[in-house]
CSV table of C-alpha atoms in Angstrom, one decimal:
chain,number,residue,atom,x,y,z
A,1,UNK,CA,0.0,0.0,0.0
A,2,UNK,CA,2.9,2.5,0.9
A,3,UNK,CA,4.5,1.7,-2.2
A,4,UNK,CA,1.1,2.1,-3.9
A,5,UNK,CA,0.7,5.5,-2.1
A,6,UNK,CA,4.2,6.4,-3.2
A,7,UNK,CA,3.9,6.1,-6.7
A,8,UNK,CA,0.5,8.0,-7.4
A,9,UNK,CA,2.2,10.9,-5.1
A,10,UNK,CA,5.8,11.1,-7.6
A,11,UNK,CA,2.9,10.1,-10.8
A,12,UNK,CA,0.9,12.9,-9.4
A,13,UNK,CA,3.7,15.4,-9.1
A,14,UNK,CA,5.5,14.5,-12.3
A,15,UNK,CA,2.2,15.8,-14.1
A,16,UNK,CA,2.0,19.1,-11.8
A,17,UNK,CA,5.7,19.6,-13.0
A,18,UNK,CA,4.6,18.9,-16.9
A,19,UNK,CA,1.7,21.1,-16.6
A,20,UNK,CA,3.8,24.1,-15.1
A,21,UNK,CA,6.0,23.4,-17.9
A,22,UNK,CA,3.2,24.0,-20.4
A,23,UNK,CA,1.6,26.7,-19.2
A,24,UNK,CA,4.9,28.7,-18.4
A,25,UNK,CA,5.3,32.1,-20.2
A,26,UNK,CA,8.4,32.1,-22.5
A,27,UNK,CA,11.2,34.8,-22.1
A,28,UNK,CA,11.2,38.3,-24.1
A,29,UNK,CA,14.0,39.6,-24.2
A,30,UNK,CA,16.4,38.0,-22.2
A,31,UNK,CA,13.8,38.6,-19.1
A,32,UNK,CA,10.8,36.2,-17.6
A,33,UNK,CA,7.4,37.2,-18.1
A,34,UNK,CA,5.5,36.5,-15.1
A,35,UNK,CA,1.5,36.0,-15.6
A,36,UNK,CA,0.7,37.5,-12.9
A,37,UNK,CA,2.2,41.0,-13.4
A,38,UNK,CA,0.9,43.3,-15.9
A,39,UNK,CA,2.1,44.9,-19.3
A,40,UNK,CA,4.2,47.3,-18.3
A,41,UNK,CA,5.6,45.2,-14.9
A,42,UNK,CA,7.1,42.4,-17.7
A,43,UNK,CA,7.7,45.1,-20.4
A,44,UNK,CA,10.0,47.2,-18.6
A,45,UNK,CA,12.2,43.8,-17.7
A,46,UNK,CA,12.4,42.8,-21.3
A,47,UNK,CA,15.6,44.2,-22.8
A,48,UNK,CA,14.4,43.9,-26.7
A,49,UNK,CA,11.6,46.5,-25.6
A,50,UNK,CA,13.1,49.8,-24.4
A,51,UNK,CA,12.0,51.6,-27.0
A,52,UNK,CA,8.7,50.9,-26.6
A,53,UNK,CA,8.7,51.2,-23.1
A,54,UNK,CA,10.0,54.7,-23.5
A,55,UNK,CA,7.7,55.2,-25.8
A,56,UNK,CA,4.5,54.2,-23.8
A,57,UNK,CA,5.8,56.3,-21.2
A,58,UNK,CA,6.2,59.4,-23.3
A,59,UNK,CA,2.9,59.1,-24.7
A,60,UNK,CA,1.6,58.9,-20.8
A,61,UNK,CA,0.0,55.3,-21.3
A,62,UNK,CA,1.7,53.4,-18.5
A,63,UNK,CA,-1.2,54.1,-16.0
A,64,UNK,CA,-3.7,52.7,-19.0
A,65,UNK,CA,-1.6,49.5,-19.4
A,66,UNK,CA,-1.2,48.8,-15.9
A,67,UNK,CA,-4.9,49.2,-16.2
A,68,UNK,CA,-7.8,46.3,-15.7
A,69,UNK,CA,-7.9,45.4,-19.0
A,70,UNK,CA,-8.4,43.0,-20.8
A,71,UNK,CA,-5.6,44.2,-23.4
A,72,UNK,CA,-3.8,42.3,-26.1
A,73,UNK,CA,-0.7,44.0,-27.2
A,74,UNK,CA,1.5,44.1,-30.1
A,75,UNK,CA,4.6,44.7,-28.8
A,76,UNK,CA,7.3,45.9,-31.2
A,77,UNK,CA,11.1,45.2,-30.6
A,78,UNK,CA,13.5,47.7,-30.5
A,79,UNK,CA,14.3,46.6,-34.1
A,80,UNK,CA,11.0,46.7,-35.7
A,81,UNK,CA,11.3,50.6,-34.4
A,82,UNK,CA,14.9,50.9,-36.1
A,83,UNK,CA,13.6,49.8,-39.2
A,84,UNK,CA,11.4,53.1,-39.2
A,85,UNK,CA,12.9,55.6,-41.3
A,86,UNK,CA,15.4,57.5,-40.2
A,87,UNK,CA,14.3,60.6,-37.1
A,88,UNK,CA,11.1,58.9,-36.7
A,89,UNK,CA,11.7,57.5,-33.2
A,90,UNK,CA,13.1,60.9,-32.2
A,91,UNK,CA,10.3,62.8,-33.9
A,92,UNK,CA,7.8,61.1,-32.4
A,93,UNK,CA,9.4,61.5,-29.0
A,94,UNK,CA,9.2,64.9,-28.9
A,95,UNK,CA,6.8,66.4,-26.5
A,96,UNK,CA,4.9,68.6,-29.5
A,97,UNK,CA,3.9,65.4,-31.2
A,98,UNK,CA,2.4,63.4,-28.0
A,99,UNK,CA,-0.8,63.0,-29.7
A,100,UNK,CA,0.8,61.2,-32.9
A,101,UNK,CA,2.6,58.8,-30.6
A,102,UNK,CA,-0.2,58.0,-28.5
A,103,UNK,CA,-2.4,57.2,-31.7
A,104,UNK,CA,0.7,55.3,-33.0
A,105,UNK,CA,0.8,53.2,-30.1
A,106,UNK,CA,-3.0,52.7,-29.3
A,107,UNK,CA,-2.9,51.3,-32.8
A,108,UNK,CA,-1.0,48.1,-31.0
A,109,UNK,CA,-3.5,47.6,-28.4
A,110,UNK,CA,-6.8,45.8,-28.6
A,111,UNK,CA,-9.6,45.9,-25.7
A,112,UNK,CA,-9.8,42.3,-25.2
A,113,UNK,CA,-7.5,39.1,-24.4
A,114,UNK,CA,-6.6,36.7,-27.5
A,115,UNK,CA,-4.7,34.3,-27.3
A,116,UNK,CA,-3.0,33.0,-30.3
A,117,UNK,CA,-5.5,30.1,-30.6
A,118,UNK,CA,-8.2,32.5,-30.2
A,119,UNK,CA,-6.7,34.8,-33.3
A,120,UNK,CA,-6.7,31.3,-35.4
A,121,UNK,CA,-10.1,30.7,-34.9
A,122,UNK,CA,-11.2,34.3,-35.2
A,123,UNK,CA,-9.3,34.3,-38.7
A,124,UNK,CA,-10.5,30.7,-40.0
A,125,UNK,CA,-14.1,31.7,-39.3
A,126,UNK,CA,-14.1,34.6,-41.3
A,127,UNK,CA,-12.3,33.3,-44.4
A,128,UNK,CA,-8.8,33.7,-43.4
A,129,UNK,CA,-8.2,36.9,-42.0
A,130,UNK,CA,-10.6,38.6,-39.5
A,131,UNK,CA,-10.6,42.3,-38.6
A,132,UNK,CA,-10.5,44.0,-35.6
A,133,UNK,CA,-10.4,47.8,-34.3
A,134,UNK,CA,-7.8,48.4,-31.9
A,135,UNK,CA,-8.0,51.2,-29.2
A,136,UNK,CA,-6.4,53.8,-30.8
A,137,UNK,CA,-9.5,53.4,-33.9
A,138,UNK,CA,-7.2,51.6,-36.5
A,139,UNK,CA,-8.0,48.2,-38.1
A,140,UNK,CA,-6.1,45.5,-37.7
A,141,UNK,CA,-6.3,42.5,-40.2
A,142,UNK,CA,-4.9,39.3,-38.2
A,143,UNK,CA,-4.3,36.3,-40.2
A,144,UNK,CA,-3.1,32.3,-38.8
A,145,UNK,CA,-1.8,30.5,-41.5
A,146,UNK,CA,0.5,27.1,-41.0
A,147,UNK,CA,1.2,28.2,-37.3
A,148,UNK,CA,2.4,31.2,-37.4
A,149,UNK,CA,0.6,34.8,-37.0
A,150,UNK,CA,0.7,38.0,-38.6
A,151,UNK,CA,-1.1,41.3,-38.1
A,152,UNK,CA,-1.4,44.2,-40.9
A,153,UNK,CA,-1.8,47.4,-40.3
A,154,UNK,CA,-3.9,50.0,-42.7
A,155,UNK,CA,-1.3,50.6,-44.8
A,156,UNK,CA,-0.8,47.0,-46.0
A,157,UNK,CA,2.5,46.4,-43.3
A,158,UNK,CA,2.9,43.3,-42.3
A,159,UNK,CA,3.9,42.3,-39.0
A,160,UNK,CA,5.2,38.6,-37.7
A,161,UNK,CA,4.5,37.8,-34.5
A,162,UNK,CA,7.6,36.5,-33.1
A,163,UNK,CA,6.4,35.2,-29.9
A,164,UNK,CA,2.9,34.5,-29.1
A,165,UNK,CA,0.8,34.2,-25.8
A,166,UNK,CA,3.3,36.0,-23.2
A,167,UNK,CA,0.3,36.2,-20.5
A,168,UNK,CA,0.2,39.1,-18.0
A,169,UNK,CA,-2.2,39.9,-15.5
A,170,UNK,CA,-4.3,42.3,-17.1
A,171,UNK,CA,-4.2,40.5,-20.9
A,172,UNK,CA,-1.7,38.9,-23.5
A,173,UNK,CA,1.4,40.3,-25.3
A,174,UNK,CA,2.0,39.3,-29.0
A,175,UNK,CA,5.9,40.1,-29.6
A,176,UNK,CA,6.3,41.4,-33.2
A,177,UNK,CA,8.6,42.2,-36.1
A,178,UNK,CA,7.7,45.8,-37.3
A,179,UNK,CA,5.6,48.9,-36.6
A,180,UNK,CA,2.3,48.9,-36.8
A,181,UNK,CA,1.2,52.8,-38.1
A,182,UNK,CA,-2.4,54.1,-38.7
A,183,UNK,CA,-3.1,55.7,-41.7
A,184,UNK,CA,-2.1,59.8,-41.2
């Protein structure tokens, strides 16, 4: 019996172990994400998104995505914002154009939580690409084809999410390849 009890006890704890495993967050950035902190708790740890976390803080958003939520974010690397033409980072920095940064990044956000699996089935019900309006008014197409996601902005860009489902407290991140702009 003692053996018996033994075994079911190490079975038992072998599956807690495999289903921590599966439902850990992955790293962004050289930094863990932990689930239960919000956006801009994991964001500010994740050294491939300074720029956006400068950003968001210029724009005066940090209160908003420390917020309840739900939000789903696409979060642009500090690469995706290199590949912006030259000065835009700077430009948009500036205290005078505020307003254009905050629609810029508003433009990232969506008021509800989807997860990758959700965007899939969102996307395959409605033909292959399904539409959304993010919080900044823009529209979003998000697609899922052979695993993988991508999100277009309203000026036909094309953005590859990089790393999906990084769960927060207060929503989802979506880590991405490029810049999502609204049309100006």
């Amino acid at each position: 019996m003692r053996k018996l009890a033994t075994l079911l006890l190490a079975s038992t704890l072998g599956l807690s172990a495999l289903g921590a495993v599966a439902y850990a967050n992955p790293m962004v950035g050289g930094a863990p994400m932990y689930a239960k902190k919000n956006i801009i708790e994991n964001a500010v740890n994740s050294k491939d998104h300074t720029t956006l976390v400068a950003a968001v803080k210029a724009a005066g958003l940090v209160d908003t995505l420390q917020g309840a939520g739900p939000f789903t974010v696409f979060a642009p690397t500090n690469e995706a914002f290199a590949a912006l033409p030259a000065g835009t980072v700077d430009t948009l920095l500036k205290p005078e154009n505020k307003d254009k940064l905050t629609k810029v990044l508003t433009c990232h956000v969506v008021a509800a939580k989807a997860l990758a699996a959700d965007v899939a089935k969102m996307a395959k019900a409605d033909g292959g690409a399904h539409q959304v309006k993010t919080v900044g008014g823009c529209e979003l197409t998000l697609k899922a084809e052979k695993g993988k996601l991508t999100v277009t902005d309203e000026n036909g860009n094309v953005a590859h999410v990089t790393i999906a489902d990084v769960r927060q407290s207060n929503g989802v991140i979506h880590v991405i390849d490029k810049v999502l702009l609204p049309k100006m």
